[in-house]
Short mmCIF file of C-alpha atoms in Angstrom, two decimals:
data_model
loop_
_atom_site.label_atom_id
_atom_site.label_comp_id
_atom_site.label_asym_id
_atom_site.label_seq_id
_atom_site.Cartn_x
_atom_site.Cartn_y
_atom_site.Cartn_z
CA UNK L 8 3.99 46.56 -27.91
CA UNK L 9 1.12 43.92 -28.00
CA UNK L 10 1.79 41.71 -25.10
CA UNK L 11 1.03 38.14 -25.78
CA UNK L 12 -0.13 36.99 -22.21
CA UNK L 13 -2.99 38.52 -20.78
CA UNK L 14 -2.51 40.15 -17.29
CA UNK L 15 -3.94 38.36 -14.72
CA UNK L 16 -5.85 40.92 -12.81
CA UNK L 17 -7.63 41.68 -15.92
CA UNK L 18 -8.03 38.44 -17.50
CA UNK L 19 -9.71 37.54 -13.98
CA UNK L 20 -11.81 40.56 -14.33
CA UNK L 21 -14.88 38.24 -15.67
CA UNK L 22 -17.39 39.31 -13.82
CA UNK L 23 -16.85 42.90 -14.17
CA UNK L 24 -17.15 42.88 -17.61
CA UNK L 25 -20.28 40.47 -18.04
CA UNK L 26 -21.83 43.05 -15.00
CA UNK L 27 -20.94 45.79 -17.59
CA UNK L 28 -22.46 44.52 -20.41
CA UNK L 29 -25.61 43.60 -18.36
CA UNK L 30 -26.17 46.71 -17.06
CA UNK L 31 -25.86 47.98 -20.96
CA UNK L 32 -28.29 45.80 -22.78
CA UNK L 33 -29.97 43.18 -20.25
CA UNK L 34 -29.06 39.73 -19.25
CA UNK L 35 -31.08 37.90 -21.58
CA UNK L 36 -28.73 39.01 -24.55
CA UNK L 37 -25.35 38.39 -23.28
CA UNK L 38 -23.93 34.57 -23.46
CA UNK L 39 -21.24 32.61 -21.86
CA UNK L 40 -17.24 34.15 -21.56
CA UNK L 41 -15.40 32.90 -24.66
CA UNK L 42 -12.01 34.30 -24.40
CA UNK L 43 -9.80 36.76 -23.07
CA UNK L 44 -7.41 38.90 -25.53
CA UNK L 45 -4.37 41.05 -24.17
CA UNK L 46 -4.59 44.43 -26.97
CA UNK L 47 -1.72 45.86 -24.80
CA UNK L 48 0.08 46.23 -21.33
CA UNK L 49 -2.34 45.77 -18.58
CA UNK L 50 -5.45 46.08 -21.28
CA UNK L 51 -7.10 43.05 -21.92
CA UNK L 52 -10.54 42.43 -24.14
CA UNK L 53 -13.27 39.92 -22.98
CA UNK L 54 -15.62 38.09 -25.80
CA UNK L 55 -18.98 37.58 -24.48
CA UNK L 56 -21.28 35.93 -26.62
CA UNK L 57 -24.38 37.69 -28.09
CA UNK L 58 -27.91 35.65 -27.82
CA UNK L 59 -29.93 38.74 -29.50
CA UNK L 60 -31.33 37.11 -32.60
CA UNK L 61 -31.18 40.11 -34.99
CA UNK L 62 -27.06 39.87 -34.74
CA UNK L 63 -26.34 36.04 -34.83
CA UNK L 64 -22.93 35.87 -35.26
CA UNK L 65 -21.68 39.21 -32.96
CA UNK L 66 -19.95 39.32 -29.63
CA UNK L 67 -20.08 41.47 -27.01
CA UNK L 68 -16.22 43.02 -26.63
CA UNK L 69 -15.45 44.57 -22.67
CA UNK L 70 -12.02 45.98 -22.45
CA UNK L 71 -10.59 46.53 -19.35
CA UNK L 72 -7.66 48.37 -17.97
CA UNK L 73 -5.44 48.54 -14.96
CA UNK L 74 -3.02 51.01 -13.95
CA UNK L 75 0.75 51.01 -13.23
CA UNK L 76 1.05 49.24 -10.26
CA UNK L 77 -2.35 49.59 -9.13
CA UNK L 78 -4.86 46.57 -8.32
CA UNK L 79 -8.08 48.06 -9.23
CA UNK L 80 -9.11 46.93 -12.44
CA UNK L 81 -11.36 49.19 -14.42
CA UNK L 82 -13.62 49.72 -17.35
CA UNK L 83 -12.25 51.21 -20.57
CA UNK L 84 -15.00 50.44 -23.66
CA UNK L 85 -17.81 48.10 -24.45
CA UNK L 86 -18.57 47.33 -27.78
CA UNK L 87 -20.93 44.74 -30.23
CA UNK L 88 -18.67 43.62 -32.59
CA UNK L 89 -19.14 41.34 -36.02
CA UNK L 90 -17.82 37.60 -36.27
CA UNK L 91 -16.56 35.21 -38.95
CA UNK L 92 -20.07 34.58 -39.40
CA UNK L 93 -21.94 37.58 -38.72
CA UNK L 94 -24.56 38.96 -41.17
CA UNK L 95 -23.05 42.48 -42.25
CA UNK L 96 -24.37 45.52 -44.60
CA UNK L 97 -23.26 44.95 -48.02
CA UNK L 98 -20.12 47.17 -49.10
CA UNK L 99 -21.30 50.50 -49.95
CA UNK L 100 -21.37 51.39 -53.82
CA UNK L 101 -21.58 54.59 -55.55
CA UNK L 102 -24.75 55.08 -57.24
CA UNK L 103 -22.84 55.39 -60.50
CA UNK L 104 -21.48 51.63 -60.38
CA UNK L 105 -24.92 50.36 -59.42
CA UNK L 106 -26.54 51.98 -62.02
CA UNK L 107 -27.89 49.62 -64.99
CA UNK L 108 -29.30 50.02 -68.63
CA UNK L 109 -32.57 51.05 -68.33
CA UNK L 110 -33.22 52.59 -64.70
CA UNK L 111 -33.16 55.87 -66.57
CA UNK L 112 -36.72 57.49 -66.65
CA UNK L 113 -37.79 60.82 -67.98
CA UNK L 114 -36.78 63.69 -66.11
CA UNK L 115 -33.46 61.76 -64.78
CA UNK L 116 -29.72 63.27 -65.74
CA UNK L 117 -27.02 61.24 -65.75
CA UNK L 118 -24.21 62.87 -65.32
CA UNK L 119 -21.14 61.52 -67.14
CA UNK L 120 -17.19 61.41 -66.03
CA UNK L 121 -15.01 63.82 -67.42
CA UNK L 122 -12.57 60.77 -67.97
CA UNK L 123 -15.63 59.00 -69.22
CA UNK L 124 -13.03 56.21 -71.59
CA UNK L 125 -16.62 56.04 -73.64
CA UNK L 126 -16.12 59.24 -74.72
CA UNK L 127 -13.35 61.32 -76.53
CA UNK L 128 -12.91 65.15 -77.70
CA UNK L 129 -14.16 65.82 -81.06
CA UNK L 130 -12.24 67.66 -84.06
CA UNK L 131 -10.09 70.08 -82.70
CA UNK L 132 -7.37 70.69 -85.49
CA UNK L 133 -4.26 70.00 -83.60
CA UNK L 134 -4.00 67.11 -86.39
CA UNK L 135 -4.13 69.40 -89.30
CA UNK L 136 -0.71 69.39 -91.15
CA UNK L 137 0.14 72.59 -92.02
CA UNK L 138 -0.80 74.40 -95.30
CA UNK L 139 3.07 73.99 -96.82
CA UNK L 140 3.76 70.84 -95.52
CA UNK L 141 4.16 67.15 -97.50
CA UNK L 142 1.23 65.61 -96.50
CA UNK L 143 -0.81 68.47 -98.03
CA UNK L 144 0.88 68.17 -100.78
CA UNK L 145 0.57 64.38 -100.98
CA UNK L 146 -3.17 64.91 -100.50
CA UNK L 147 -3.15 67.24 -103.35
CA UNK L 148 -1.69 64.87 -105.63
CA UNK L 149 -3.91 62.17 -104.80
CA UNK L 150 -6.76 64.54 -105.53
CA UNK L 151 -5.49 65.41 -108.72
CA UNK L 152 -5.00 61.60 -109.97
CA UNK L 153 -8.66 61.23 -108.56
CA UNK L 154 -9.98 63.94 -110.74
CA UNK L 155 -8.45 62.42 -113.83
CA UNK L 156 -9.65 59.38 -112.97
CA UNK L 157 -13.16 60.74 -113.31
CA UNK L 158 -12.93 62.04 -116.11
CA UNK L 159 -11.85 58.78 -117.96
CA UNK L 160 -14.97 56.66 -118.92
CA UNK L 161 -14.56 53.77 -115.78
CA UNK L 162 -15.04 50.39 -116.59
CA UNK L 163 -18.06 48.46 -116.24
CA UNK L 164 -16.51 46.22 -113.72
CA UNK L 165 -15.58 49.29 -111.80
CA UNK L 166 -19.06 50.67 -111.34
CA UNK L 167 -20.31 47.36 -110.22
CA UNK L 168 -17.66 47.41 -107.70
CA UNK L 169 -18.77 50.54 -106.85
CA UNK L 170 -22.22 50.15 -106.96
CA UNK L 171 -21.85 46.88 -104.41
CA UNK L 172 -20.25 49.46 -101.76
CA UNK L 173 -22.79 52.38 -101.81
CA UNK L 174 -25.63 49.02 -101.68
CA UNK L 175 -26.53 50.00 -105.12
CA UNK L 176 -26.40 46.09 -106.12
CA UNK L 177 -29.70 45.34 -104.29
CA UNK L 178 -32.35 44.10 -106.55
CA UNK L 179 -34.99 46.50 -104.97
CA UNK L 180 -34.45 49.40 -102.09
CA UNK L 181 -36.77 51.31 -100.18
CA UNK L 182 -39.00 53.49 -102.00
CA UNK L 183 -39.70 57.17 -100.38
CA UNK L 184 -42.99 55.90 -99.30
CA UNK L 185 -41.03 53.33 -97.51
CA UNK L 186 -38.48 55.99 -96.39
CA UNK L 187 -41.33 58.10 -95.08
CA UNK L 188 -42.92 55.41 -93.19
CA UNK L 189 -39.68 54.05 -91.24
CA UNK L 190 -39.30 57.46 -90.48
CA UNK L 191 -42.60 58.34 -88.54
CA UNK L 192 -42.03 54.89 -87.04
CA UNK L 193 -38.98 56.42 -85.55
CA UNK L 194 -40.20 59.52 -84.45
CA UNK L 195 -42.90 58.23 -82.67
CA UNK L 196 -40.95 55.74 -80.45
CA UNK L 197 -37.96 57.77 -80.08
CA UNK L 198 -38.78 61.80 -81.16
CA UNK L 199 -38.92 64.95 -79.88
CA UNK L 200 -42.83 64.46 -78.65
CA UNK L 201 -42.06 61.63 -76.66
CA UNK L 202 -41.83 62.39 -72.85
CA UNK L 203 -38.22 61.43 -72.67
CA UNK L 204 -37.10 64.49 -75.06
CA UNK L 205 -39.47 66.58 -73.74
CA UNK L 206 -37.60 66.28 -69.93
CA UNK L 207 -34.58 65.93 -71.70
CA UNK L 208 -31.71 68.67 -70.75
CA UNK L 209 -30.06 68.69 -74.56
CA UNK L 210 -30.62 66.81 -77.89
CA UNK L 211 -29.57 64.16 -79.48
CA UNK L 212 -27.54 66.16 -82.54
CA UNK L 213 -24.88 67.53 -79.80
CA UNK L 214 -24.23 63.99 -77.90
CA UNK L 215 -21.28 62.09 -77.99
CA UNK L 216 -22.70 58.98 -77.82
CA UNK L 217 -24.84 59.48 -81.05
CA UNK L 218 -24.01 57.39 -84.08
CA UNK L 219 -23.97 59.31 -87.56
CA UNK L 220 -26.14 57.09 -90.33
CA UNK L 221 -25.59 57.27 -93.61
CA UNK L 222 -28.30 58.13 -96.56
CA UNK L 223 -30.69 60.64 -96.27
CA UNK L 224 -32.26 59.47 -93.39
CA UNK L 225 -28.95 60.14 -91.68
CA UNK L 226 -29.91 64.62 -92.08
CA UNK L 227 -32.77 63.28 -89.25
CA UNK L 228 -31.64 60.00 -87.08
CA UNK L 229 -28.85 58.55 -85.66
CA UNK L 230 -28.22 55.37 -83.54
CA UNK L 231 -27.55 55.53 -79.67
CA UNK L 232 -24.76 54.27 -78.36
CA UNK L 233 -25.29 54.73 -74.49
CA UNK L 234 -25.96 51.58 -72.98
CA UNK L 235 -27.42 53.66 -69.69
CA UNK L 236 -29.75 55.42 -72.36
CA UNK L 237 -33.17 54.31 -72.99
CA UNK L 238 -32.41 54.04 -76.47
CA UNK L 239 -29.25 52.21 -76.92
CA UNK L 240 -28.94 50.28 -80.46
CA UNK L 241 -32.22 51.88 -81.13
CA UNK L 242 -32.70 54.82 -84.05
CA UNK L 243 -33.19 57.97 -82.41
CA UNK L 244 -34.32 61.15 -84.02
CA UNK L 245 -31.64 63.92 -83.77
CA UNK L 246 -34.31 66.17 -81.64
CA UNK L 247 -34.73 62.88 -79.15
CA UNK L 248 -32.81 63.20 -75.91
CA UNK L 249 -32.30 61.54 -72.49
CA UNK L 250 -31.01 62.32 -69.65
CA UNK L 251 -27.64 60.54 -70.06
CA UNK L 252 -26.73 63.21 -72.64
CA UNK L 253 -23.04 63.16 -72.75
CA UNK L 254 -22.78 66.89 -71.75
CA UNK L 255 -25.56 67.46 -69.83
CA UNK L 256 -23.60 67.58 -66.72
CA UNK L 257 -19.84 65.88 -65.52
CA UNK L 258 -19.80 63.41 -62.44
CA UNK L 259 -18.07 64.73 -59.52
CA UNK L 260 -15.95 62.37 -58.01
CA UNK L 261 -17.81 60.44 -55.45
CA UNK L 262 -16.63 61.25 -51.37
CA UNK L 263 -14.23 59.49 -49.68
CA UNK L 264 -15.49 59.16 -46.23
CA UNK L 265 -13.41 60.35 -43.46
CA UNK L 266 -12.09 58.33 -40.49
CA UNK L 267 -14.02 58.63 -37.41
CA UNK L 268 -11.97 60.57 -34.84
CA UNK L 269 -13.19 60.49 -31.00
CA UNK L 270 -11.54 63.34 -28.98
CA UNK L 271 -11.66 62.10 -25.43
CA UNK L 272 -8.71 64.00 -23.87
CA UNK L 273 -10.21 67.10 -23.87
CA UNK L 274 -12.19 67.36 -20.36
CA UNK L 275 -15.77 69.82 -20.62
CA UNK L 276 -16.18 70.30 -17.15
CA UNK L 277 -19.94 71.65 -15.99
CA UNK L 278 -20.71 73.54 -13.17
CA UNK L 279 -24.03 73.00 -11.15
CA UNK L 280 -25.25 75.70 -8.20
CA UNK L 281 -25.49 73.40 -4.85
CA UNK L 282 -28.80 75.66 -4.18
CA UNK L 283 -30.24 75.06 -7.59
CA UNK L 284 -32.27 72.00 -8.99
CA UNK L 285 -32.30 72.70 -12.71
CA UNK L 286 -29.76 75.10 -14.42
CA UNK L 287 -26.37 75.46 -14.56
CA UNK L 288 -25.92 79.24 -14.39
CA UNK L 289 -27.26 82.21 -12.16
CA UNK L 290 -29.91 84.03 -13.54
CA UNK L 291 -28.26 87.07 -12.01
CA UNK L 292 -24.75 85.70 -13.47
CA UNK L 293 -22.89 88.59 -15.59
CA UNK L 294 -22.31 87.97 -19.47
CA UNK L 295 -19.01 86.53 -19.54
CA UNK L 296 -20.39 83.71 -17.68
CA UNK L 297 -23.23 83.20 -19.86
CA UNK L 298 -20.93 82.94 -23.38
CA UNK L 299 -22.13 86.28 -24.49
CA UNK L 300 -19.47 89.33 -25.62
#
């Protein structure tokens, strides 16, 4: 249990603990004593404060010990540690969350999550009613009125209507000189010559983030919709690609650092010939002593 009082052999232990940290890193760094923390029974920490420019804010911790019933006080640890105000390393960040639209350059991949909530699997037919079932035959009906609806002569109103919703009712539309021309526009700035596509790992017509266009333009270009792409809101020729293809490659999940784990009871003791400067074995020692089978 954490005592609340310090003990008094160790809180006294002052200048033991400024001699330790003096011996460490030099007198001109360490300040005056600032306070005296019992961690435990018998183990108390001493704050020393740090004058090193480069960590304003730190303090040097010593943490001394003293055995049951013993008088000697010793050392345990000494350690630099931050304050309320000290100037720390910002909070590390996987590349993925510090990544923003447009650091993407030709030749990069970015890899995407296989959770990605951007993204979502394509037609798979697990929504398909089956061939007997009502809502086939529902659709079938509906087909059927459809049909007969063609063939009726529709009114005028109705092809206006209709007209209005394919953008028919336009006074003037692009010609297929115009068509041509937005088209080479296009393919220049975002094709499959540009240096982009050419480093690119896939194309543009098997990404999930491409958006279908109507028209004929629509057989060549789509719209990105990957706001890490270099071409997001822009139209993109379906041979254009990036590396931020949706299946170019899935995002492993980024490592969880593991705890630091100091193994001090283990003792490595090292054996030194009296009659020998350098060296800790015989030359003439056999092979079990030297680690060899």
């Amino acid at each position: 249990m954490r005592s609340r009082t310090p003990d008094r052999l160790c809180a006294e232990a002052v200048d033991l603990a400024r001699q330790a940290v003096v011996e460490s890193v030099g007198e001109s760094v360490v300040g005056s004593h600032l306070k005296a923390n019992a961690d435990a029974e018998r183990l108390v920490t001493h704050t020393f404060e740090c004058l090193d420019p480069a960590y304003r804010g730190w303090h040097w911790a010593v943490t001394v010990a003293r055995a049951p019933r013993a008088k000697n006080v010793t050392l345990d640890e000494l350690a630099l540690l931050p304050g309320a105000d000290a100037v720390l390393a910002p909070q590390w960040v996987p590349w993925s969350e510090r990544l923003l639209p447009g650091d993407l350059g030709p030749g990069d991949l970015l890899p995407t999550g296989a959770d990605d909530l951007r993204l979502e699997p394509g037609w798979t037919g697990e929504d398909e009613p089956a061939p007997n079932s009502a809502l086939v035959e529902a659709a079938e009906e509906e087909l059927v009125i459809a049909e007969s609806a063609i063939q009726s002569p529709p009114a005028r109103a109705e092809i206006g209507a209709v007209a209005d919703e394919l953008g028919l009712g336009r006074p003037r539309v692009l010609s297929r000189k115009g068509l041509h021309q937005a088209a080479e526009r296009w393919e220049t700035a975002y094709g499959a010559q540009t240096p982009m596509a050419q480093s690119a790992p896939a194309s543009c017509n098997t990404c999930g983030f491409l958006i279908p266009i109507g028209g004929s333009l629509g057989q060549a270009f789509g719209v990105c919709g990957n706001e890490f792409g270099p071409a997001d809101g822009q139209v993109v020729s379906l041979a254009y690609g990036c590396g931020a293809h949706s299946e170019a490659a899935v995002l492993p999940a980024p490592p969880v650092p593991s705890e630091l784990i100091l193994d001090e009871t283990v003792v490595e003791p090292l054996h030194i010939h009296p009659d020998r400067t350098s060296g800790s074995v015989e030359p003439d020692a056999p092979a079990e002593e030297l680690g060899h089978s």
